[in-house]
């Protein structure tokens, strides 16, 4: 019984970590910010922001945020930018933005 409890705890923690990691980020937009067409779930980018308030700003005005964005983060696969587009501070959150196609997405993907 003493051996069973640590095994059960490890299994529960492992499953919890797996379930957390498996969550798919939901885009904040319903229309492509470039073309205005419907979005595709596989055509997304992550915009890094410094806080929840800046994340709300992205969700409120995706097109305006993209105009401010510097797509300069080649080393981080989760975000296209190195600093918050509003404050210039370091990144703590990621906001997912979706596009209709690879061409529209490519305009904001670091090269």
Short mmCIF file of C-alpha atoms in Angstrom, two decimals:
data_model
loop_
_atom_site.label_atom_id
_atom_site.label_comp_id
_atom_site.label_asym_id
_atom_site.label_seq_id
_atom_site.Cartn_x
_atom_site.Cartn_y
_atom_site.Cartn_z
CA UNK A 1 0.00 0.00 0.00
CA UNK A 2 2.88 2.39 0.78
CA UNK A 3 4.24 1.90 -2.74
CA UNK A 4 0.84 2.38 -4.36
CA UNK A 5 0.19 5.88 -3.02
CA UNK A 6 3.29 7.52 -4.58
CA UNK A 7 2.53 5.78 -7.87
CA UNK A 8 -1.04 7.09 -7.86
CA UNK A 9 0.12 10.60 -7.01
CA UNK A 10 2.69 10.53 -9.82
CA UNK A 11 0.05 9.28 -12.27
CA UNK A 12 -2.40 12.03 -11.29
CA UNK A 13 0.25 14.73 -11.58
CA UNK A 14 1.47 13.35 -14.90
CA UNK A 15 -2.03 13.25 -16.36
CA UNK A 16 -2.72 16.79 -15.13
CA UNK A 17 0.43 18.07 -16.82
CA UNK A 18 -0.50 16.25 -20.02
CA UNK A 19 -4.04 17.66 -20.01
CA UNK A 20 -2.70 21.18 -19.40
CA UNK A 21 -0.16 20.90 -22.23
CA UNK A 22 -2.72 19.47 -24.65
CA UNK A 23 -4.95 22.56 -24.50
CA UNK A 24 -5.09 24.26 -27.88
CA UNK A 25 -4.84 28.02 -27.82
CA UNK A 26 -8.06 29.65 -28.98
CA UNK A 27 -7.69 32.57 -31.42
CA UNK A 28 -9.04 35.92 -30.23
CA UNK A 29 -10.39 36.76 -33.69
CA UNK A 30 -13.10 35.24 -35.89
CA UNK A 31 -12.13 36.93 -39.18
CA UNK A 32 -8.74 37.22 -40.83
CA UNK A 33 -7.25 40.64 -39.94
CA UNK A 34 -5.75 40.92 -43.44
CA UNK A 35 -8.51 39.72 -45.79
CA UNK A 36 -11.62 39.74 -43.61
CA UNK A 37 -12.36 36.11 -44.55
CA UNK A 38 -13.03 33.26 -42.12
CA UNK A 39 -10.05 31.92 -40.18
CA UNK A 40 -8.40 28.50 -40.27
CA UNK A 41 -7.31 26.82 -37.04
CA UNK A 42 -3.94 25.80 -38.50
CA UNK A 43 -2.98 29.32 -39.63
CA UNK A 44 -2.14 31.02 -36.33
CA UNK A 45 0.61 33.08 -34.75
CA UNK A 46 1.30 33.90 -31.13
CA UNK A 47 1.65 37.55 -30.17
CA UNK A 48 3.55 37.97 -26.94
CA UNK A 49 2.39 40.60 -24.45
CA UNK A 50 3.53 41.69 -21.02
CA UNK A 51 0.23 41.45 -19.12
CA UNK A 52 -3.49 40.72 -19.18
CA UNK A 53 -4.36 44.32 -20.02
CA UNK A 54 -2.21 44.21 -23.15
CA UNK A 55 -3.74 40.83 -24.05
CA UNK A 56 -7.16 42.52 -23.93
CA UNK A 57 -5.87 45.28 -26.21
CA UNK A 58 -4.81 42.67 -28.77
CA UNK A 59 -8.22 40.98 -28.63
CA UNK A 60 -10.01 44.32 -28.98
CA UNK A 61 -8.00 45.52 -32.00
CA UNK A 62 -6.14 42.70 -33.74
CA UNK A 63 -5.56 44.64 -36.95
CA UNK A 64 -4.20 47.68 -35.09
CA UNK A 65 -1.92 45.48 -33.00
CA UNK A 66 -0.52 43.81 -36.10
CA UNK A 67 0.28 47.25 -37.53
CA UNK A 68 2.45 47.96 -34.45
CA UNK A 69 4.02 44.52 -34.37
CA UNK A 70 7.67 43.87 -35.10
CA UNK A 71 7.95 40.26 -36.26
CA UNK A 72 11.44 39.69 -34.97
CA UNK A 73 11.43 36.57 -32.82
CA UNK A 74 12.97 33.78 -34.85
CA UNK A 75 14.26 31.86 -31.85
CA UNK A 76 10.93 31.50 -29.98
CA UNK A 77 8.45 29.27 -31.82
CA UNK A 78 5.54 30.44 -29.62
CA UNK A 79 5.65 34.15 -30.44
CA UNK A 80 6.48 36.34 -33.43
CA UNK A 81 7.76 39.24 -31.33
CA UNK A 82 10.43 39.75 -28.66
CA UNK A 83 8.74 42.51 -26.67
CA UNK A 84 5.21 43.69 -25.93
CA UNK A 85 3.86 45.78 -28.86
CA UNK A 86 2.27 48.23 -26.40
CA UNK A 87 4.73 48.67 -23.52
CA UNK A 88 8.00 47.33 -24.94
CA UNK A 89 8.39 45.15 -21.83
CA UNK A 90 9.25 41.46 -21.71
CA UNK A 91 6.69 38.82 -22.63
CA UNK A 92 4.62 36.97 -20.04
CA UNK A 93 1.49 35.96 -21.99
CA UNK A 94 0.77 34.81 -25.53
CA UNK A 95 -2.33 35.79 -27.51
CA UNK A 96 -3.25 33.60 -30.48
CA UNK A 97 -4.32 35.31 -33.71
CA UNK A 98 -5.62 33.32 -36.68
CA UNK A 99 -5.57 34.00 -40.42
CA UNK A 100 -7.43 32.64 -43.45
CA UNK A 101 -4.35 31.32 -45.24
CA UNK A 102 -0.58 30.98 -45.19
CA UNK A 103 -0.11 34.10 -47.32
CA UNK A 104 -1.83 36.34 -44.76
CA UNK A 105 -0.05 34.60 -41.88
CA UNK A 106 3.28 34.94 -43.71
CA UNK A 107 3.07 38.74 -43.56
CA UNK A 108 3.56 38.52 -39.79
CA UNK A 109 5.88 35.53 -39.51
CA UNK A 110 9.59 36.27 -38.96
CA UNK A 111 11.70 35.44 -41.97
#
